[in-house]
Tab-separated table of C-alpha atoms in Angstrom:
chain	number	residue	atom	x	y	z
X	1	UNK	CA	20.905	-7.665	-0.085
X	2	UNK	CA	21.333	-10.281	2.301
X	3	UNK	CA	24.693	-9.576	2.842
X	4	UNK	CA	26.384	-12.317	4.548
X	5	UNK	CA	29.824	-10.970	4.989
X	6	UNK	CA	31.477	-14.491	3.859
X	7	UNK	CA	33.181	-13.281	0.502
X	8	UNK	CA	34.078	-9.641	0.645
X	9	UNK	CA	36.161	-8.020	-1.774
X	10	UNK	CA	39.991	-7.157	-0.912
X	11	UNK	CA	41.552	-5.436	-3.309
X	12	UNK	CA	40.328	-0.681	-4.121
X	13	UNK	CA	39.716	-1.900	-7.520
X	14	UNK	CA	36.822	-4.755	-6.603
X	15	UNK	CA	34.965	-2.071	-3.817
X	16	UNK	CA	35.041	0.322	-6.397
X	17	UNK	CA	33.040	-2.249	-8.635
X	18	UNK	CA	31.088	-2.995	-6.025
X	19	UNK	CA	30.345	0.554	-5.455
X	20	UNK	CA	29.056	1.087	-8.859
X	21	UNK	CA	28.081	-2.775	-9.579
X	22	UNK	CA	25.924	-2.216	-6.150
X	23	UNK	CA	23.790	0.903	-7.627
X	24	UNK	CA	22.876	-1.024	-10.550
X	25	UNK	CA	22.576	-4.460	-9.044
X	26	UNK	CA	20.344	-3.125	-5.646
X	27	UNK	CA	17.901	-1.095	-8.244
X	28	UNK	CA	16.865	-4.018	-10.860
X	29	UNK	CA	16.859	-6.143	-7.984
X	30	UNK	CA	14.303	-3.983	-6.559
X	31	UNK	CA	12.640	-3.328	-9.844
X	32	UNK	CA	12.370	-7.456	-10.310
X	33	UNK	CA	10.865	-7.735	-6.342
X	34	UNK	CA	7.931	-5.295	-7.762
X	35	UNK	CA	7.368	-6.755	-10.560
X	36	UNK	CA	6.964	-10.576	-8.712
X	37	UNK	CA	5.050	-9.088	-6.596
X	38	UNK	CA	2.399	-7.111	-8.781
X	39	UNK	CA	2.311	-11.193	-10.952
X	40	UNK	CA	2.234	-13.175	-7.636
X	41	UNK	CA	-1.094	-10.215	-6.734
X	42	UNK	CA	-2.491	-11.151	-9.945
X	43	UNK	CA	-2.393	-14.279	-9.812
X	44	UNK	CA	-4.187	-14.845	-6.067
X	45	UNK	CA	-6.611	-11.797	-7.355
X	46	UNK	CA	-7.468	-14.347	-10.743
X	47	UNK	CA	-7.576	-17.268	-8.230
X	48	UNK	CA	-9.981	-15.557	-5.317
X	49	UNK	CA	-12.204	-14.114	-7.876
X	50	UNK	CA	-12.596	-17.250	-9.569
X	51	UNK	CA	-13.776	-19.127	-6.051
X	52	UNK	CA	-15.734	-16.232	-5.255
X	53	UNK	CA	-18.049	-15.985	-8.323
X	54	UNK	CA	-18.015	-20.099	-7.986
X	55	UNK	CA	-19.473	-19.370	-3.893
X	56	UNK	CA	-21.993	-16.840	-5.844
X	57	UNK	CA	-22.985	-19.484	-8.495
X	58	UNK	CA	-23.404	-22.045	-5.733
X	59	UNK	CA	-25.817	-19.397	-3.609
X	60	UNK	CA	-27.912	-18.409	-6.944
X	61	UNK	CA	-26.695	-14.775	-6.994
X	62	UNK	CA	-25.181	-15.707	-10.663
X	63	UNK	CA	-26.630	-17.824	-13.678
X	64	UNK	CA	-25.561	-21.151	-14.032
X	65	UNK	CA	-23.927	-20.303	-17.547
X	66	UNK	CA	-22.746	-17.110	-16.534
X	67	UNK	CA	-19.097	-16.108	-18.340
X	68	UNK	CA	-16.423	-13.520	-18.111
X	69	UNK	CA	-16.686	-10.267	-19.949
X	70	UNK	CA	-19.476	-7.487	-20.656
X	71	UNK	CA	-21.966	-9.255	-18.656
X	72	UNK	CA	-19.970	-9.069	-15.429
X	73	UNK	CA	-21.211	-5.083	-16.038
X	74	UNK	CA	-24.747	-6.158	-14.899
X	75	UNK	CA	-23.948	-7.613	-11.749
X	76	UNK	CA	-23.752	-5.597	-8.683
X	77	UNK	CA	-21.565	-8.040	-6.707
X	78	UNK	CA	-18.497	-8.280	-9.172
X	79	UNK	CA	-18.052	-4.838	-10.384
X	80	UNK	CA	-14.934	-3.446	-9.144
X	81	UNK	CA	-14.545	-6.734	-6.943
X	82	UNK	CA	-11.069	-6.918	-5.382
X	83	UNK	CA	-9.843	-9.566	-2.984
X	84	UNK	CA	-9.045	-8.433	0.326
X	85	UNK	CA	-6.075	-7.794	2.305
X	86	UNK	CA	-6.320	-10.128	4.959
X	87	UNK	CA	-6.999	-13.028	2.356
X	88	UNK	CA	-3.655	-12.565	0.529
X	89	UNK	CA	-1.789	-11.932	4.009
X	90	UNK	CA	-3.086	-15.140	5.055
X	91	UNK	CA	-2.077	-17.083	1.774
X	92	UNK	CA	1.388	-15.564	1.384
X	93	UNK	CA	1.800	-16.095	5.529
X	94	UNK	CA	1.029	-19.910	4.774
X	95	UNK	CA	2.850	-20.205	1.546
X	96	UNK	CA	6.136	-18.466	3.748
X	97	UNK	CA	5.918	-20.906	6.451
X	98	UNK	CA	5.619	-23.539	4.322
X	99	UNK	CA	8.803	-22.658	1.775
X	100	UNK	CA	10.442	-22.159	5.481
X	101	UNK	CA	9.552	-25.730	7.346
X	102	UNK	CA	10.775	-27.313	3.948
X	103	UNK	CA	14.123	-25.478	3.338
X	104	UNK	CA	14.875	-25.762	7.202
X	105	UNK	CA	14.325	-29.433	6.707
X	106	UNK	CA	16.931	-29.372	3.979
X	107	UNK	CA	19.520	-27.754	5.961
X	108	UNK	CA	19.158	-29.812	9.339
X	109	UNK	CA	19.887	-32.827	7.268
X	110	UNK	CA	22.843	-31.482	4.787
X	111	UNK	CA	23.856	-28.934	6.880
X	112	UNK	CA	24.017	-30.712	10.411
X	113	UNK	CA	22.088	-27.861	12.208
X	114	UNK	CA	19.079	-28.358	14.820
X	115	UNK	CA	15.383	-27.650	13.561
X	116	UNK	CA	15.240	-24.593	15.268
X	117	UNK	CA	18.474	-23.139	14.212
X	118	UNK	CA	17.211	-23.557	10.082
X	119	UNK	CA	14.218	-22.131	10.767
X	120	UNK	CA	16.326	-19.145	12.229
X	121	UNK	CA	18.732	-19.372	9.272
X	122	UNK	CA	15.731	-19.027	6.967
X	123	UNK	CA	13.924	-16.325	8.407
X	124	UNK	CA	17.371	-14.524	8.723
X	125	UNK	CA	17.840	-14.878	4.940
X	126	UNK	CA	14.841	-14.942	3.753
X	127	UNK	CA	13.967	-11.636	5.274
X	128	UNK	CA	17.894	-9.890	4.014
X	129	UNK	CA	19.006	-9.244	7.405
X	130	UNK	CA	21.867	-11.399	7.214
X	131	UNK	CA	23.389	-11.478	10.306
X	132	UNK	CA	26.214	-14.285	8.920
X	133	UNK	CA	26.217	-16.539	12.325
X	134	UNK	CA	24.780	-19.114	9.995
X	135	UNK	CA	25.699	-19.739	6.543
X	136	UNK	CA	24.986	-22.289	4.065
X	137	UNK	CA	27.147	-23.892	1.140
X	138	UNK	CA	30.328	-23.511	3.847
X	139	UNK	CA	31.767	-27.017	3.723
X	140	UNK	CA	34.325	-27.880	1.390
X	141	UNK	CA	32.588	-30.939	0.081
X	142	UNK	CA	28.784	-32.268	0.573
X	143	UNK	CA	27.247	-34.963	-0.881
X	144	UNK	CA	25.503	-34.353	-4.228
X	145	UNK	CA	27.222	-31.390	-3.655
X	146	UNK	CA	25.958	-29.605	-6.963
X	147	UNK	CA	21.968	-30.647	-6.130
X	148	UNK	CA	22.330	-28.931	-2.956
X	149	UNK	CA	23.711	-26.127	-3.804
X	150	UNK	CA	20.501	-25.536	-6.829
X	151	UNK	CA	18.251	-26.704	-3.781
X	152	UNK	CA	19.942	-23.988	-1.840
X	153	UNK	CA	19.577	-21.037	-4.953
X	154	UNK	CA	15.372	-22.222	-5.373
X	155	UNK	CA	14.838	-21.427	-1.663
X	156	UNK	CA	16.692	-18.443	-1.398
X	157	UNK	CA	15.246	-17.006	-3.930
X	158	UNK	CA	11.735	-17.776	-3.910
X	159	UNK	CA	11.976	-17.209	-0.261
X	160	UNK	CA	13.104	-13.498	-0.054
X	161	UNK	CA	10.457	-13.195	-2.914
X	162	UNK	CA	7.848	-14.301	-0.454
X	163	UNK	CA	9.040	-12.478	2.247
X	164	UNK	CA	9.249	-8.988	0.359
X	165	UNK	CA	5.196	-9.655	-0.862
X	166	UNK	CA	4.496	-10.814	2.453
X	167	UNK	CA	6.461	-7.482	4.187
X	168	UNK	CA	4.225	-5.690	1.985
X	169	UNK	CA	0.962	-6.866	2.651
X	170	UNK	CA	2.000	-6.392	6.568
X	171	UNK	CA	2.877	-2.771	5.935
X	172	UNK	CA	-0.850	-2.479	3.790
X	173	UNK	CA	-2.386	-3.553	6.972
X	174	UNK	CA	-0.222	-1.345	9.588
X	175	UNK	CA	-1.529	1.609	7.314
X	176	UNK	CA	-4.874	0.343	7.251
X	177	UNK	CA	-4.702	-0.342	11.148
X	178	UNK	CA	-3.291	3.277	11.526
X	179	UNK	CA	-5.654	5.011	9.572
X	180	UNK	CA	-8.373	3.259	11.704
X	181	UNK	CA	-6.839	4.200	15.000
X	182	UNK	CA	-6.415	8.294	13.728
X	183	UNK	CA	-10.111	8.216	12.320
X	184	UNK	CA	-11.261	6.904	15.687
X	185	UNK	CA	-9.368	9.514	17.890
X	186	UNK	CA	-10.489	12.207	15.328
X	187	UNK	CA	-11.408	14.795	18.006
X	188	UNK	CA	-13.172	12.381	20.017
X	189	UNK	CA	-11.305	13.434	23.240
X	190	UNK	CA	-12.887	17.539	23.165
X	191	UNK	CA	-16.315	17.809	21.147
X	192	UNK	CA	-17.455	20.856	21.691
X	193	UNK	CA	-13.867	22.317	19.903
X	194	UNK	CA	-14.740	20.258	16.989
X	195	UNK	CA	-18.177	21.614	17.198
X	196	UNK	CA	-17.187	25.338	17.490
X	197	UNK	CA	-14.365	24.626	14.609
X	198	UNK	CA	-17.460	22.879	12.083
X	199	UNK	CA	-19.087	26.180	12.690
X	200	UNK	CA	-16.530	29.055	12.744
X	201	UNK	CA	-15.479	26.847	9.605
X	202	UNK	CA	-18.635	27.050	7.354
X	203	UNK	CA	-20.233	30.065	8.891
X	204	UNK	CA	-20.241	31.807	6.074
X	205	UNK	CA	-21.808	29.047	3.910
X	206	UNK	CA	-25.581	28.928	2.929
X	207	UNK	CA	-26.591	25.343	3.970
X	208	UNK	CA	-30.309	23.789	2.522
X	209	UNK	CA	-33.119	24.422	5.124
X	210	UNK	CA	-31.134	27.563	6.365
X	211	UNK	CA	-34.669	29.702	5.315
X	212	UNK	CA	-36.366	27.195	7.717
X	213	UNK	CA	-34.481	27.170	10.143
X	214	UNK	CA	-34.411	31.083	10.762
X	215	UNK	CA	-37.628	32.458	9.548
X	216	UNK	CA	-38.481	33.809	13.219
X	217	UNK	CA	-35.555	36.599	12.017
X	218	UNK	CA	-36.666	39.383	10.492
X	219	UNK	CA	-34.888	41.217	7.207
X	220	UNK	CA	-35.196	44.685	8.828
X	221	UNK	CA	-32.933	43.418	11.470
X	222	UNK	CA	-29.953	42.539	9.315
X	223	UNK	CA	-27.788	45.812	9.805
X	224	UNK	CA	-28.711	45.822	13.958
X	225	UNK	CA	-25.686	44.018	14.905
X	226	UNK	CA	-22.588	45.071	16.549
X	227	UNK	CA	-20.261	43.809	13.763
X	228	UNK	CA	-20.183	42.700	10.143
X	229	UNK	CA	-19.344	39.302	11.106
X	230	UNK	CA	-22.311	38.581	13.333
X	231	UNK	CA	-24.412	40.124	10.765
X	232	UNK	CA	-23.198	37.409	8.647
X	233	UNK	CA	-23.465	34.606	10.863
X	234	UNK	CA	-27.407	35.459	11.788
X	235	UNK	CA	-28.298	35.726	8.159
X	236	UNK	CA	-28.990	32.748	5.768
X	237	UNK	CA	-30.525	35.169	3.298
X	238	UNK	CA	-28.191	36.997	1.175
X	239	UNK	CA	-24.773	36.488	0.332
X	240	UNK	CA	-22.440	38.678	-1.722
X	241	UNK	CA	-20.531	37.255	-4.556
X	242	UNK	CA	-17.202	38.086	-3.027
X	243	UNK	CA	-18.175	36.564	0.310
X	244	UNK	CA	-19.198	33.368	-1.933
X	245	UNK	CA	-15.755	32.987	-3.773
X	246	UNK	CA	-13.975	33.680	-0.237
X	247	UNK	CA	-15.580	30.875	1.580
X	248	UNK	CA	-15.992	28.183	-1.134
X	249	UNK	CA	-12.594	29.063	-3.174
X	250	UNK	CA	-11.759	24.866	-3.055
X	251	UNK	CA	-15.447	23.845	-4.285
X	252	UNK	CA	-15.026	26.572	-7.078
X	253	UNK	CA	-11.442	25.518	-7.921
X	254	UNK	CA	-12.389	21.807	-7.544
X	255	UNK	CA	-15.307	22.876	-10.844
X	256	UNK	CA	-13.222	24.818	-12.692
X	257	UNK	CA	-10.530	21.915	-12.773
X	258	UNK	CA	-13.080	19.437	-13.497
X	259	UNK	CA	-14.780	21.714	-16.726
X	260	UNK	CA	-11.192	22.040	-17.787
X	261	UNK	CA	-10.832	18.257	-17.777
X	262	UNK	CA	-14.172	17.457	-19.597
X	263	UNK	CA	-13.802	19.680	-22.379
X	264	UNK	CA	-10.115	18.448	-22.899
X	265	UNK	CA	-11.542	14.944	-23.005
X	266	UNK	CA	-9.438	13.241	-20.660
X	267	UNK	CA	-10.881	13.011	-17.079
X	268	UNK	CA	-9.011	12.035	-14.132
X	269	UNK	CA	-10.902	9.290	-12.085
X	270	UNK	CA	-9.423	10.084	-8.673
X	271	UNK	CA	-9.772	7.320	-6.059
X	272	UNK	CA	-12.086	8.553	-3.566
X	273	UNK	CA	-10.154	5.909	-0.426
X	274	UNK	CA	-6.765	6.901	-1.374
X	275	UNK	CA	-7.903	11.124	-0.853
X	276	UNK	CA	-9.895	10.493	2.635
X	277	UNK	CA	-6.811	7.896	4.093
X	278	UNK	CA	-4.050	9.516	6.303
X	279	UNK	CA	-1.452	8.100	4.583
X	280	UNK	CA	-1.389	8.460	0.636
X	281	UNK	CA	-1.617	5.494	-1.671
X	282	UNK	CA	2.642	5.408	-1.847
X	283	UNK	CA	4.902	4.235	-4.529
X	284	UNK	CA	6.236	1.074	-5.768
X	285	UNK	CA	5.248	-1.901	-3.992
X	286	UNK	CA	2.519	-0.082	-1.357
X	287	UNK	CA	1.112	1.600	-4.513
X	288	UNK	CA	0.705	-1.745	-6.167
X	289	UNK	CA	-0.621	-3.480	-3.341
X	290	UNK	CA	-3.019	-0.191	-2.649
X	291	UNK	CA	-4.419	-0.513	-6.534
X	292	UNK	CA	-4.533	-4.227	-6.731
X	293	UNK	CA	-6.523	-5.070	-3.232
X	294	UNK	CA	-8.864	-3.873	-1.486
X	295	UNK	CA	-8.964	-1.088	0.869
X	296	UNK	CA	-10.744	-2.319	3.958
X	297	UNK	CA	-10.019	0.053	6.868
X	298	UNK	CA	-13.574	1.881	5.981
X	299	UNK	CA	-14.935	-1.486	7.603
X	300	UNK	CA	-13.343	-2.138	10.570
């Protein structure tokens, strides 16, 4: 996908096996990006969890001989542990520049071009843009010509494989960053509509302490208003059944669906983040990333 533009097919025959060549090529290219990137996750997840039960050995929070396996159950700190966002962002940033400052370093001395220009060349590449101003392998002969041009596959390739985990993780924190930024201007700017909507909304509900809180009312009163609905509003008392399954027709739905699922045995555990974020958990790579790290716009 980086599509230099240097070697382009001439003849109807070669686009049309481009064409189809393309579909298939572009998709298990894709498919092979994912699956570096949910290994590449794993491994920096194996790696931070090891350092971070060594940092909770260290402090005394875990036994000395403590191991891997159905004793991790019993401590509070590991269960569920997943490394953070910002962690792998910062290791695959480093890892990218570094991959980049070498392979530029290549090219300025094969290739004749400035420092500046490679490191243009490989962000260019590395990222699939592929603008075609600067292109490697161009020359008709180079010395240890076939060395260079392996050197030249390796960074390619394990450079747009850095980049596409490293887009990733940058698009995890823009949602992150966004969902922050909507749950902060979450009717903050008129109050008293989000107070008159939180109690149009669940006026018909019976809430604990509602006997408490209107005891001063008296039961002979409850047909002296001027409509049903006020009558209903003023009194925490007595509901009807219909006026029950009208106003709580998700919490009743939500049961029924969750009876259904015990007694067929198979429970869905339903990520309780993913449901209360603005965006949803996505597909593919965001999905991956969403499941493999952790979700850390709740603390910001």
């Amino acid at each position: 996908t980086a599509g230099f533009g240097m070697t382009t097919p001439a003849t109807v025959a070669g686009k049309v096996f481009l064409i189809v060549y393309g579909l298939f090529g572009c998709a298990g290219t894709i498919l092979f990006f994912n699956l570096f990137l949910e290994r590449i996750i794993s491994l920096l997840a194996f790696i931070m969890k090891a350092c971070h039960e060594r940092q909770l050995r260290r402090s005394g929070l875990l036994p000395p001989n403590f191991r891997r396996g159905p004793a991790m159950s019993g401590v509070g700190s590991l269960v569920g542990w997943k490394p953070s966002v910002y962690h792998v962002l910062l290791i695959l940033g480093i890892f990218a520049i570094t991959l980049s400052c070498c392979a530029s370093a290549m090219y300025t001395a094969v290739e004749g071009w400035n420092y500046v220009d490679s490191l243009y060349y490989c962000f260019v590449t590395f990222s699939t843009i592929g603008f075609g101003d600067l292109v490697s392998s161009q020359n008709a002969a180079y010395q240890n010509q076939g060395l260079y041009r392996f050197g030249n596959f390796v960074f390619i390739f394990m450079g747009v494989c850095c980049i596409y985990s490293l887009f990733n993780v940058i698009s995890i924190v823009i949602k992150q960053v966004l969902n922050w930024v909507l749950k902060k201007f979450e009717c903050r700017c008129c109050p008293k509509c989000h107070k008159s909507s939180t109690r149009l909304s669940r006026r018909n509900a019976i809430t604990p302490g509602a006997r408490l809180r209107r005891q001063n009312i008296s039961v002979d009163t409850d047909g002296q208003y001027d409509s049903d609905t006020e009558g209903r509003r003023l009194s925490g008392e007595m509901i009807s059944m219909r006026e029950l399954t009208a106003s709580n027709k998700v919490s009743l739905a939500i049961l029924q669906k969750q009876l259904s699922e015990t007694a067929n045995g198979y429970p869905r555990n339903v990520c309780i983040n993913t449901r209360q974020n603005g965006f949803s958990a996505g597909v593919g790579a965001l999905a991956i990333m969403n499941n493999r790290l952790a979700e850390t716009s709740d603390s910001r």
